[in-house]
Amino acid sequence: MSGVEKEHAVKKFREIGYGNRWFIRTEFEHEDGTESEVKGFTKPFSLKSVYVRVWIGKKVMIIDTKEGIKFMNKKVKKVKIILGFFGY
């Protein structure tokens, strides 16, 4: 996929774990910044990175194969433990 195609492609986040609406889901991040989700995994899918997200309270730690380790603060308190697959 070329750089131009990536800019216009819908980002897909396939996730397995505790804390989302469904234990297995696919989240779509659309070009306009909106998000939607469906139960289960969808095809086609081109894998770009794998990540683990641990969200406890307002603190989030993400370990990603492309971006390394990141820490974030959120406004909302949640508990999530997710294995995710990012792609297009």
PDB file of C-alpha atoms in Angstrom:
ATOM      1  CA  MET A   1       0.000   0.000   0.000  1.00  0.00           C
ATOM      2  CA  SER A   2       1.493   3.337  -1.022  1.00  0.00           C
ATOM      3  CA  GLY A   3       1.660   6.395   1.244  1.00  0.00           C
ATOM      4  CA  VAL A   4      -1.206   8.063  -0.640  1.00  0.00           C
ATOM      5  CA  GLU A   5      -3.417   4.963  -0.251  1.00  0.00           C
ATOM      6  CA  LYS A   6      -2.653   4.792   3.496  1.00  0.00           C
ATOM      7  CA  GLU A   7      -3.743   8.403   3.966  1.00  0.00           C
ATOM      8  CA  HIS A   8      -7.159   7.546   2.524  1.00  0.00           C
ATOM      9  CA  ALA A   9      -7.567   4.071   4.010  1.00  0.00           C
ATOM     10  CA  VAL A  10      -9.683   3.231   7.036  1.00  0.00           C
ATOM     11  CA  LYS A  11      -7.487   2.237   9.982  1.00  0.00           C
ATOM     12  CA  LYS A  12      -8.514  -1.064  11.574  1.00  0.00           C
ATOM     13  CA  PHE A  13      -7.836  -2.120  15.155  1.00  0.00           C
ATOM     14  CA  ARG A  14      -8.573  -5.810  15.811  1.00  0.00           C
ATOM     15  CA  GLU A  15      -8.688  -6.323  19.567  1.00  0.00           C
ATOM     16  CA  ILE A  16      -9.045  -9.231  21.995  1.00  0.00           C
ATOM     17  CA  GLY A  17      -9.483  -8.695  25.709  1.00  0.00           C
ATOM     18  CA  TYR A  18     -11.296  -7.338  28.717  1.00  0.00           C
ATOM     19  CA  GLY A  19     -12.828  -3.861  28.858  1.00  0.00           C
ATOM     20  CA  ASN A  20     -14.322  -3.308  25.409  1.00  0.00           C
ATOM     21  CA  ARG A  21     -17.976  -3.785  24.472  1.00  0.00           C
ATOM     22  CA  TRP A  22     -17.099  -7.208  23.013  1.00  0.00           C
ATOM     23  CA  PHE A  23     -14.243  -9.551  23.978  1.00  0.00           C
ATOM     24  CA  ILE A  24     -13.285  -9.742  20.263  1.00  0.00           C
ATOM     25  CA  ARG A  25     -13.926  -6.693  18.121  1.00  0.00           C
ATOM     26  CA  THR A  26     -12.730  -4.619  15.176  1.00  0.00           C
ATOM     27  CA  GLU A  27     -12.668  -0.840  15.540  1.00  0.00           C
ATOM     28  CA  PHE A  28     -12.551   1.378  12.452  1.00  0.00           C
ATOM     29  CA  GLU A  29     -11.031   4.863  12.480  1.00  0.00           C
ATOM     30  CA  HIS A  30     -12.481   6.703   9.496  1.00  0.00           C
ATOM     31  CA  GLU A  31     -10.830   9.443   7.439  1.00  0.00           C
ATOM     32  CA  ASP A  32     -12.916  12.147   9.146  1.00  0.00           C
ATOM     33  CA  GLY A  33     -11.724  11.024  12.608  1.00  0.00           C
ATOM     34  CA  THR A  34     -14.936   9.250  13.607  1.00  0.00           C
ATOM     35  CA  GLU A  35     -14.842   5.711  14.956  1.00  0.00           C
ATOM     36  CA  SER A  36     -17.116   2.685  14.707  1.00  0.00           C
ATOM     37  CA  GLU A  37     -16.843  -0.928  15.848  1.00  0.00           C
ATOM     38  CA  VAL A  38     -18.226  -4.377  15.102  1.00  0.00           C
ATOM     39  CA  LYS A  39     -18.192  -7.642  17.005  1.00  0.00           C
ATOM     40  CA  GLY A  40     -15.499 -10.073  15.812  1.00  0.00           C
ATOM     41  CA  PHE A  41     -12.762  -9.633  13.218  1.00  0.00           C
ATOM     42  CA  THR A  42     -13.291  -8.323   9.701  1.00  0.00           C
ATOM     43  CA  LYS A  43     -11.507  -8.944   6.406  1.00  0.00           C
ATOM     44  CA  PRO A  44      -9.572  -7.856   4.456  1.00  0.00           C
ATOM     45  CA  PHE A  45      -6.797  -6.940   6.889  1.00  0.00           C
ATOM     46  CA  SER A  46      -3.160  -5.976   6.334  1.00  0.00           C
ATOM     47  CA  LEU A  47      -1.198  -6.160   9.625  1.00  0.00           C
ATOM     48  CA  LYS A  48       1.116  -3.241  10.454  1.00  0.00           C
ATOM     49  CA  SER A  49       1.741  -3.630  14.210  1.00  0.00           C
ATOM     50  CA  VAL A  50       0.792  -5.589  17.321  1.00  0.00           C
ATOM     51  CA  TYR A  51       0.172  -3.927  20.681  1.00  0.00           C
ATOM     52  CA  VAL A  52      -0.801  -4.580  24.283  1.00  0.00           C
ATOM     53  CA  ARG A  53      -2.849  -1.906  26.061  1.00  0.00           C
ATOM     54  CA  VAL A  54      -3.268  -1.889  29.838  1.00  0.00           C
ATOM     55  CA  TRP A  55      -5.653   0.820  31.111  1.00  0.00           C
ATOM     56  CA  ILE A  56      -6.203   1.052  34.861  1.00  0.00           C
ATOM     57  CA  GLY A  57      -8.052   4.070  36.217  1.00  0.00           C
ATOM     58  CA  LYS A  58      -6.877   7.076  34.196  1.00  0.00           C
ATOM     59  CA  LYS A  59      -3.432   5.628  33.349  1.00  0.00           C
ATOM     60  CA  VAL A  60      -2.735   3.771  30.103  1.00  0.00           C
ATOM     61  CA  MET A  61       0.387   1.861  29.059  1.00  0.00           C
ATOM     62  CA  ILE A  62       0.764   0.746  25.453  1.00  0.00           C
ATOM     63  CA  ILE A  63       3.512  -1.594  24.245  1.00  0.00           C
ATOM     64  CA  ASP A  64       3.591  -1.509  20.433  1.00  0.00           C
ATOM     65  CA  THR A  65       5.852  -3.348  17.964  1.00  0.00           C
ATOM     66  CA  LYS A  66       6.226  -0.176  15.834  1.00  0.00           C
ATOM     67  CA  GLU A  67       6.119   2.661  18.391  1.00  0.00           C
ATOM     68  CA  GLY A  68       7.611   1.003  21.498  1.00  0.00           C
ATOM     69  CA  ILE A  69       6.304   1.770  24.994  1.00  0.00           C
ATOM     70  CA  LYS A  70       4.006   4.743  25.602  1.00  0.00           C
ATOM     71  CA  PHE A  71       2.266   6.044  28.715  1.00  0.00           C
ATOM     72  CA  MET A  72      -0.874   8.186  28.519  1.00  0.00           C
ATOM     73  CA  ASN A  73      -3.350   9.843  30.856  1.00  0.00           C
ATOM     74  CA  LYS A  74      -7.078   9.705  30.060  1.00  0.00           C
ATOM     75  CA  LYS A  75      -9.989  11.736  31.401  1.00  0.00           C
ATOM     76  CA  VAL A  76     -12.160   8.667  31.985  1.00  0.00           C
ATOM     77  CA  LYS A  77     -11.538   5.880  34.495  1.00  0.00           C
ATOM     78  CA  LYS A  78     -11.627   2.376  32.966  1.00  0.00           C
ATOM     79  CA  VAL A  79     -10.057  -1.043  33.285  1.00  0.00           C
ATOM     80  CA  LYS A  80      -8.908  -2.634  30.020  1.00  0.00           C
ATOM     81  CA  ILE A  81      -6.396  -5.321  29.169  1.00  0.00           C
ATOM     82  CA  ILE A  82      -6.207  -5.675  25.403  1.00  0.00           C
ATOM     83  CA  LEU A  83      -4.111  -7.493  22.795  1.00  0.00           C
ATOM     84  CA  GLY A  84      -4.498  -5.560  19.561  1.00  0.00           C
ATOM     85  CA  PHE A  85      -3.566  -5.762  15.900  1.00  0.00           C
ATOM     86  CA  PHE A  86      -3.332  -2.530  13.898  1.00  0.00           C
ATOM     87  CA  GLY A  87      -3.623  -2.462  10.133  1.00  0.00           C
ATOM     88  CA  TYR A  88      -5.580  -1.404   7.062  1.00  0.00           C
TER      89      TYR A  88
END
